[in-house]
Amino acid sequence: MDIEKILTEGIVFKGGKSPGGKKEQKVKTKAQKKSYITGAHGSGSAKMKAEYRRRRANRHKNG
């Protein structure tokens, strides 16, 4: 009986529930956010963005 049911309806595999239930956010604290913004975490694009932000912040100081 079980084999016939499997052949006609198929098998459904469901994933187990993850502990915690919520998805974690990547940036949790101000310190982690600052290190991300300043490019300290090692990402090349974040370093470039940090350089652009630094230049933009210092525009009014040059003249």
mmCIF file with all atom_site columns, C-alpha atoms in Angstrom:
data_model
loop_
_atom_site.group_PDB
_atom_site.id
_atom_site.type_symbol
_atom_site.label_atom_id
_atom_site.label_alt_id
_atom_site.label_comp_id
_atom_site.label_asym_id
_atom_site.label_entity_id
_atom_site.label_seq_id
_atom_site.pdbx_PDB_ins_code
_atom_site.Cartn_x
_atom_site.Cartn_y
_atom_site.Cartn_z
_atom_site.occupancy
_atom_site.B_iso_or_equiv
_atom_site.pdbx_formal_charge
_atom_site.auth_seq_id
_atom_site.auth_comp_id
_atom_site.auth_asym_id
_atom_site.auth_atom_id
_atom_site.pdbx_PDB_model_num
ATOM 1  C CA . MET A 1 1  ? 0.000  0.000  0.000  1.00 0.00 ? 1  MET A CA 1
ATOM 2  C CA . ASP A 1 2  ? 2.774  2.439  0.882  1.00 0.00 ? 2  ASP A CA 1
ATOM 3  C CA . ILE A 1 3  ? 4.633  1.755  -2.352 1.00 0.00 ? 3  ILE A CA 1
ATOM 4  C CA . GLU A 1 4  ? 1.525  2.421  -4.438 1.00 0.00 ? 4  GLU A CA 1
ATOM 5  C CA . LYS A 1 5  ? 0.950  5.679  -2.567 1.00 0.00 ? 5  LYS A CA 1
ATOM 6  C CA . ILE A 1 6  ? 4.546  6.722  -3.228 1.00 0.00 ? 6  ILE A CA 1
ATOM 7  C CA . LEU A 1 7  ? 4.232  5.910  -6.910 1.00 0.00 ? 7  LEU A CA 1
ATOM 8  C CA . THR A 1 8  ? 0.970  7.806  -7.335 1.00 0.00 ? 8  THR A CA 1
ATOM 9  C CA . GLU A 1 9  ? 1.534  10.798 -5.043 1.00 0.00 ? 9  GLU A CA 1
ATOM 10 C CA . GLY A 1 10 ? 5.311  11.003 -4.918 1.00 0.00 ? 10 GLY A CA 1
ATOM 11 C CA . ILE A 1 11 ? 7.555  11.823 -1.980 1.00 0.00 ? 11 ILE A CA 1
ATOM 12 C CA . VAL A 1 12 ? 7.655  15.296 -0.470 1.00 0.00 ? 12 VAL A CA 1
ATOM 13 C CA . PHE A 1 13 ? 10.784 16.267 1.413  1.00 0.00 ? 13 PHE A CA 1
ATOM 14 C CA . LYS A 1 14 ? 10.286 19.169 3.783  1.00 0.00 ? 14 LYS A CA 1
ATOM 15 C CA . GLY A 1 15 ? 13.135 21.087 5.350  1.00 0.00 ? 15 GLY A CA 1
ATOM 16 C CA . GLY A 1 16 ? 13.443 21.146 9.103  1.00 0.00 ? 16 GLY A CA 1
ATOM 17 C CA . LYS A 1 17 ? 12.862 24.320 11.050 1.00 0.00 ? 17 LYS A CA 1
ATOM 18 C CA . SER A 1 18 ? 16.001 26.293 11.774 1.00 0.00 ? 18 SER A CA 1
ATOM 19 C CA . PRO A 1 19 ? 16.704 27.154 15.403 1.00 0.00 ? 19 PRO A CA 1
ATOM 20 C CA . GLY A 1 20 ? 15.979 30.797 16.153 1.00 0.00 ? 20 GLY A CA 1
ATOM 21 C CA . GLY A 1 21 ? 13.368 31.242 13.470 1.00 0.00 ? 21 GLY A CA 1
ATOM 22 C CA . LYS A 1 22 ? 14.503 34.715 12.355 1.00 0.00 ? 22 LYS A CA 1
ATOM 23 C CA . LYS A 1 23 ? 17.117 35.648 9.805  1.00 0.00 ? 23 LYS A CA 1
ATOM 24 C CA . GLU A 1 24 ? 19.972 37.561 11.352 1.00 0.00 ? 24 GLU A CA 1
ATOM 25 C CA . GLN A 1 25 ? 20.928 40.992 10.107 1.00 0.00 ? 25 GLN A CA 1
ATOM 26 C CA . LYS A 1 26 ? 24.527 41.366 9.027  1.00 0.00 ? 26 LYS A CA 1
ATOM 27 C CA . VAL A 1 27 ? 25.176 44.673 10.786 1.00 0.00 ? 27 VAL A CA 1
ATOM 28 C CA . LYS A 1 28 ? 24.113 44.604 14.416 1.00 0.00 ? 28 LYS A CA 1
ATOM 29 C CA . THR A 1 29 ? 26.050 47.253 16.310 1.00 0.00 ? 29 THR A CA 1
ATOM 30 C CA . LYS A 1 30 ? 27.273 50.746 15.545 1.00 0.00 ? 30 LYS A CA 1
ATOM 31 C CA . ALA A 1 31 ? 30.869 49.562 15.735 1.00 0.00 ? 31 ALA A CA 1
ATOM 32 C CA . GLN A 1 32 ? 30.256 46.854 13.141 1.00 0.00 ? 32 GLN A CA 1
ATOM 33 C CA . LYS A 1 33 ? 28.404 49.315 10.932 1.00 0.00 ? 33 LYS A CA 1
ATOM 34 C CA . LYS A 1 34 ? 31.263 51.803 11.167 1.00 0.00 ? 34 LYS A CA 1
ATOM 35 C CA . SER A 1 35 ? 33.837 49.173 10.260 1.00 0.00 ? 35 SER A CA 1
ATOM 36 C CA . TYR A 1 36 ? 31.702 48.200 7.271  1.00 0.00 ? 36 TYR A CA 1
ATOM 37 C CA . ILE A 1 37 ? 31.295 51.788 6.109  1.00 0.00 ? 37 ILE A CA 1
ATOM 38 C CA . THR A 1 38 ? 35.010 52.540 6.481  1.00 0.00 ? 38 THR A CA 1
ATOM 39 C CA . GLY A 1 39 ? 35.923 49.442 4.464  1.00 0.00 ? 39 GLY A CA 1
ATOM 40 C CA . ALA A 1 40 ? 37.777 47.769 7.324  1.00 0.00 ? 40 ALA A CA 1
ATOM 41 C CA . HIS A 1 41 ? 36.198 44.368 6.686  1.00 0.00 ? 41 HIS A CA 1
ATOM 42 C CA . GLY A 1 42 ? 38.290 43.766 3.575  1.00 0.00 ? 42 GLY A CA 1
ATOM 43 C CA . SER A 1 43 ? 35.839 44.267 0.731  1.00 0.00 ? 43 SER A CA 1
ATOM 44 C CA . GLY A 1 44 ? 37.377 46.138 -2.191 1.00 0.00 ? 44 GLY A CA 1
ATOM 45 C CA . SER A 1 45 ? 34.121 47.844 -3.116 1.00 0.00 ? 45 SER A CA 1
ATOM 46 C CA . ALA A 1 46 ? 33.583 48.970 0.470  1.00 0.00 ? 46 ALA A CA 1
ATOM 47 C CA . LYS A 1 47 ? 37.086 50.464 0.510  1.00 0.00 ? 47 LYS A CA 1
ATOM 48 C CA . MET A 1 48 ? 36.340 52.365 -2.688 1.00 0.00 ? 48 MET A CA 1
ATOM 49 C CA . LYS A 1 49 ? 33.040 53.624 -1.285 1.00 0.00 ? 49 LYS A CA 1
ATOM 50 C CA . ALA A 1 50 ? 34.799 54.675 1.909  1.00 0.00 ? 50 ALA A CA 1
ATOM 51 C CA . GLU A 1 51 ? 37.317 56.630 -0.154 1.00 0.00 ? 51 GLU A CA 1
ATOM 52 C CA . TYR A 1 52 ? 34.504 58.419 -2.031 1.00 0.00 ? 52 TYR A CA 1
ATOM 53 C CA . ARG A 1 53 ? 32.755 59.220 1.245  1.00 0.00 ? 53 ARG A CA 1
ATOM 54 C CA . ARG A 1 54 ? 35.985 60.569 2.726  1.00 0.00 ? 54 ARG A CA 1
ATOM 55 C CA . ARG A 1 55 ? 36.585 62.783 -0.316 1.00 0.00 ? 55 ARG A CA 1
ATOM 56 C CA . ARG A 1 56 ? 33.026 64.082 -0.262 1.00 0.00 ? 56 ARG A CA 1
ATOM 57 C CA . ALA A 1 57 ? 33.244 64.853 3.461  1.00 0.00 ? 57 ALA A CA 1
ATOM 58 C CA . ASN A 1 58 ? 36.485 66.773 2.966  1.00 0.00 ? 58 ASN A CA 1
ATOM 59 C CA . ARG A 1 59 ? 35.367 68.872 -0.040 1.00 0.00 ? 59 ARG A CA 1
ATOM 60 C CA . HIS A 1 60 ? 34.409 71.909 2.013  1.00 0.00 ? 60 HIS A CA 1
ATOM 61 C CA . LYS A 1 61 ? 37.757 71.907 3.867  1.00 0.00 ? 61 LYS A CA 1
ATOM 62 C CA . ASN A 1 62 ? 39.929 72.590 0.800  1.00 0.00 ? 62 ASN A CA 1
ATOM 63 C CA . GLY A 1 63 ? 39.373 76.128 0.080  1.00 0.00 ? 63 GLY A CA 1
#
